[in-house]
Steps between C-alpha positions, in 0.01 A plus 500: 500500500382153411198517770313818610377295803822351607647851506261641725576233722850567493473840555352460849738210591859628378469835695472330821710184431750821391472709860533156711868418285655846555406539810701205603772617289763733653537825315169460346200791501196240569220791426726637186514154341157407531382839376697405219376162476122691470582714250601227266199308524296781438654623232481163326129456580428870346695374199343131491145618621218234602316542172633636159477886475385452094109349469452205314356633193781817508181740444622759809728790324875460631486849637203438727687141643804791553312757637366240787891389527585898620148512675662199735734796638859601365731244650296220390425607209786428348543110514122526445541653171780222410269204580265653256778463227567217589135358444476673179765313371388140650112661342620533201725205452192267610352595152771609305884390510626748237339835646599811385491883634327399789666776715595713182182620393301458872415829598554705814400855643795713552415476854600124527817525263665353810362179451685429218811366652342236721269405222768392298670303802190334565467405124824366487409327846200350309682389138780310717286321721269406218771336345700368798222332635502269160782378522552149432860475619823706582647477201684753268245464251285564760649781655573651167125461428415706825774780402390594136119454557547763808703770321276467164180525705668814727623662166185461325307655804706791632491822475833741408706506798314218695608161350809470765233497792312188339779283384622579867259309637644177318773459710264530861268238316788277420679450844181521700350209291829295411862548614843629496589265191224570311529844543868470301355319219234793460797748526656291255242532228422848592886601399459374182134570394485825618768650730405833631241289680736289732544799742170568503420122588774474771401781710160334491669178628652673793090696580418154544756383729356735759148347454657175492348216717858426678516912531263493729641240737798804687862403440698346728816650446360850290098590586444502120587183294398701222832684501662123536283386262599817239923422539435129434261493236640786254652349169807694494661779741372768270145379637549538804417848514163490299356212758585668798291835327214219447507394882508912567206592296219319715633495799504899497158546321366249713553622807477927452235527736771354806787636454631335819593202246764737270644574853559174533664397164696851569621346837615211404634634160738238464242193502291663246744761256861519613596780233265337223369780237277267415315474812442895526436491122167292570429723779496797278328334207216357683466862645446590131261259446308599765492852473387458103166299603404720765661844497277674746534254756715631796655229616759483272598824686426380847763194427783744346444740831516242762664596777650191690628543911710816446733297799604249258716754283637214271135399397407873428796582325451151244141586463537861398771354280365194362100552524424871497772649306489194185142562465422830502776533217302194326209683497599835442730399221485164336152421500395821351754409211419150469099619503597723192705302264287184592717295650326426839522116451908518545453602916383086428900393430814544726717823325605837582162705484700819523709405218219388307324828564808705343517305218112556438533889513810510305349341250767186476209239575 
């Protein structure tokens, strides 16, 4: 995140530094893990990118920068489009501090309305990093600083129904840049300066422990510390639930295109969900997510209709259960309703989507 350089360089290291450990590991899938490993790093690099996607002097129309985001090809495409949010908002905070509307009154063809959910991540990618990386010290006042300036600028920039994907983005920023303290002391001025943010910000924390540095070195006693990482580091039982969605969200997205991974988490259930509805609810959202930027693209499809070895019945059964039967009622009944009444931004916070989704047609929310 820091270095564009230093991450390509650890993106051809950790795979293979990843395949030598489980390999020596019992119970360990050697080719799984490092495909895993890959995926990671490349999804980082699409997001980081060697140079920025905005030019210097901002001249080139936000739809064409988009347009050569989708021409990259559908999977990528996404994370492309959020790095480009998230150098609009380092772009415009370079010149301006206080900018306004940025993402409000930009303009899109109907074609690319997809876009709009990873633009917002990006920008709130962009506003917290500006601001974390000027830090002075760890302080409250300092923390508190971070907190307000990032949900003013997200609130000032976002468009109905998007603001809960950029203030997301605040909680990925903070742990991948600080720590587990600091983290609470954001969470603590978040609760009182504005607190429909704070489970926003919190399922953010728990997207970054899966692209966390020490989530990339496999567990010794679970293969993802990010599910260790998720029980230890949430502030209070009741987030729990919304971490474990954050360590969810990118590790399905991330890895559609081999669904040997999901297999794997499905496997060995009880190192990576054990009953949680909060892991399965960041499976789903990220599905909805995904299907918004790029509708047409079929593997959204291809990953709900996977058919693993028919002679292991148990992993069958849990992924008709868990993968193919959740999603195809996500996206044949929630998103549709969450598309409508503009609420797409709340698949970016641990709840009941199907709840939610009653509520909205009913008319009580």
């Amino acid at each position: 995140m820091r270095n564009r350089t230093v991450l390509k360089l650890f993106g051809l290291i950790a795979p293979i530094l990843t395949y030598l450990f489980a390999l020596l590991w019992p119970g360990r899938k050697a080719r799984v893990a490092a495909i895993e490993c890959r995926n990671k790093c490349q999804i980082m690099a699409l997001v980081q990118n060697l140079a920025s996607y905005i030019d210097p002097e901002g001249k080139t129309p936000l739809q064409t920068i988009v347009a050569q985001c989708y021409d990259l090809g559908d999977f990528p495409a996404l994370w492309a489009v959020e790095g480009v949010g998230k150098d609009l908002a380092e772009w415009h905070l370079a010149r301006n501090e206080n900018p306004a509307r940025v993402l409000i009154d930009a303009e899109l063809d109907e074609k690319y309305d997809g876009a709009w959910l990873m633009l917002h991540a990006g920008w709130g990618l962009g506003v917290a990093k500006f601001y974390m990386d000027r830090l002075k010290d760890d302080s409250e006042a300092s923390a508190a600083h971070v907190a307000r300036r990032t949900v003013d600028l997200c609130r000032a920039n976002s468009r109905q129904g998007y603001y809960g994907a950029a203030i997301e983005s605040l909680g990925l920023v903070t742990r991948f840049m600080k720590n587990a303290a600091f983290c609470k002391k954001i969470h603590k001025e978040l609760m009182a300066y504005d607190p429909d943010s704070v489970g926003f910000y919190w399922r953010g924390v728990g997207r970054c422990l899966y692209f966390h540095p020490l989530n990339f070195i496999p567990g010794i006693l679970r293969p993802c510390r990010a599910i260790g990482l998720a029980e230890k580091e949430a502030p209070g039982e009741e987030w729990k639930e919304t971490l474990l969605a954050g360590v969810a969200w990118p590790l399905t997205i991330v890895n559609m295109t081999h669904p040997e991974v999901m297999e794997y988490v499905l496997e060995n259930h009880d190192d990576y969900f054990s009953g949680s509805p909060g892991f399965f609810n960041g499976v789903v959202s990220t599905v909805v997510m995904r299907y918004d930027t790029t509708p047409n693209f079929p593997l959204v499809k291809q990953f709900m209709q996977h058919q693993p070895d028919p002679k292991n019945r148990t992993l069958a059964g849990l992924w008709n259960s868990k993968i193919k039967g959740s999603l195809e009622t996500a996206i044949q009944s929630i998103y549709p309703v969450l598309k409508k009444h503009h609420r797409l931004d709340e698949v970016f916070r641990y709840q009941s989507l199907p709840a939610l989704a009653a509520r909205l047609e009913s008319g009580r929310e």
